[in-house]
mmCIF file with all atom_site columns, C-alpha atoms in Angstrom:
data_model
loop_
_atom_site.group_PDB
_atom_site.id
_atom_site.type_symbol
_atom_site.label_atom_id
_atom_site.label_alt_id
_atom_site.label_comp_id
_atom_site.label_asym_id
_atom_site.label_entity_id
_atom_site.label_seq_id
_atom_site.pdbx_PDB_ins_code
_atom_site.Cartn_x
_atom_site.Cartn_y
_atom_site.Cartn_z
_atom_site.occupancy
_atom_site.B_iso_or_equiv
_atom_site.pdbx_formal_charge
_atom_site.auth_seq_id
_atom_site.auth_comp_id
_atom_site.auth_asym_id
_atom_site.auth_atom_id
_atom_site.pdbx_PDB_model_num
ATOM 1  C CA . MET A 1 1  ? 0.000   0.000  0.000  1.00 74.00 ? 4  MET A CA 1
ATOM 2  C CA . ASP A 1 2  ? 1.224   3.457  -0.728 1.00 93.00 ? 5  ASP A CA 1
ATOM 3  C CA . THR A 1 3  ? 1.055   6.432  1.612  1.00 95.00 ? 6  THR A CA 1
ATOM 4  C CA . ILE A 1 4  ? -1.942  8.065  -0.083 1.00 95.00 ? 7  ILE A CA 1
ATOM 5  C CA . THR A 1 5  ? -4.012  4.878  0.149  1.00 96.00 ? 8  THR A CA 1
ATOM 6  C CA . ILE A 1 6  ? -3.238  4.537  3.850  1.00 95.00 ? 9  ILE A CA 1
ATOM 7  C CA . PHE A 1 7  ? -4.069  8.192  4.480  1.00 96.00 ? 10 PHE A CA 1
ATOM 8  C CA . CYS A 1 8  ? -7.385  7.947  2.623  1.00 96.00 ? 11 CYS A CA 1
ATOM 9  C CA . ALA A 1 9  ? -8.361  4.775  4.481  1.00 96.00 ? 12 ALA A CA 1
ATOM 10 C CA . SER A 1 10 ? -7.598  6.305  7.882  1.00 95.00 ? 13 SER A CA 1
ATOM 11 C CA . ASP A 1 11 ? -9.401  9.526  6.944  1.00 95.00 ? 14 ASP A CA 1
ATOM 12 C CA . ASP A 1 12 ? -12.505 7.593  5.892  1.00 96.00 ? 15 ASP A CA 1
ATOM 13 C CA . PHE A 1 13 ? -12.393 5.659  9.160  1.00 95.00 ? 16 PHE A CA 1
ATOM 14 C CA . CYS A 1 14 ? -12.145 8.849  11.237 1.00 94.00 ? 17 CYS A CA 1
ATOM 15 C CA . LYS A 1 15 ? -15.034 10.483 9.390  1.00 95.00 ? 18 LYS A CA 1
ATOM 16 C CA . LYS A 1 16 ? -17.263 7.543  10.320 1.00 95.00 ? 19 LYS A CA 1
ATOM 17 C CA . PHE A 1 17 ? -15.869 6.793  13.767 1.00 94.00 ? 20 PHE A CA 1
ATOM 18 C CA . GLU A 1 18 ? -15.800 10.237 15.385 1.00 91.00 ? 21 GLU A CA 1
ATOM 19 C CA . PRO A 1 19 ? -19.537 11.084 15.103 1.00 90.00 ? 22 PRO A CA 1
ATOM 20 C CA . ARG A 1 20 ? -20.460 7.663  16.496 1.00 91.00 ? 23 ARG A CA 1
ATOM 21 C CA . TRP A 1 21 ? -17.948 8.033  19.334 1.00 88.00 ? 24 TRP A CA 1
ATOM 22 C CA . GLU A 1 22 ? -19.264 11.508 20.187 1.00 85.00 ? 25 GLU A CA 1
ATOM 23 C CA . GLN A 1 23 ? -22.829 10.158 20.261 1.00 85.00 ? 26 GLN A CA 1
ATOM 24 C CA . CYS A 1 24 ? -21.772 7.285  22.502 1.00 85.00 ? 27 CYS A CA 1
ATOM 25 C CA . LEU A 1 25 ? -20.132 9.713  24.920 1.00 77.00 ? 28 LEU A CA 1
ATOM 26 C CA . LEU A 1 26 ? -23.212 11.913 24.977 1.00 76.00 ? 29 LEU A CA 1
ATOM 27 C CA . GLU A 1 27 ? -25.449 8.950  25.707 1.00 76.00 ? 30 GLU A CA 1
ATOM 28 C CA . SER A 1 28 ? -23.214 7.722  28.508 1.00 75.00 ? 31 SER A CA 1
ATOM 29 C CA . SER A 1 29 ? -22.778 11.234 29.999 1.00 66.00 ? 32 SER A CA 1
ATOM 30 C CA . LEU A 1 30 ? -18.998 10.901 29.900 1.00 55.00 ? 33 LEU A CA 1
ATOM 31 C CA . LYS A 1 31 ? -18.433 13.665 27.395 1.00 53.00 ? 34 LYS A CA 1
ATOM 32 C CA . ARG A 1 32 ? -16.163 16.373 28.679 1.00 59.00 ? 35 ARG A CA 1
ATOM 33 C CA . ARG A 1 33 ? -15.477 19.763 27.245 1.00 60.00 ? 36 ARG A CA 1
ATOM 34 C CA . ARG A 1 34 ? -12.680 19.811 24.727 1.00 59.00 ? 37 ARG A CA 1
ATOM 35 C CA . GLN A 1 35 ? -10.099 22.310 25.839 1.00 59.00 ? 38 GLN A CA 1
ATOM 36 C CA . GLN A 1 36 ? -7.900  23.997 23.316 1.00 63.00 ? 39 GLN A CA 1
ATOM 37 C CA . GLY A 1 37 ? -4.229  23.484 23.990 1.00 59.00 ? 40 GLY A CA 1
#
């Protein structure tokens, strides 16, 4: 696999994973405020 293929695959994963993870945190009341570093 080349670098672009790996990047695209991980980007696609993150686009699908993050909204589901955020929803899971909201439902479980574990979500904390994201602080900017």
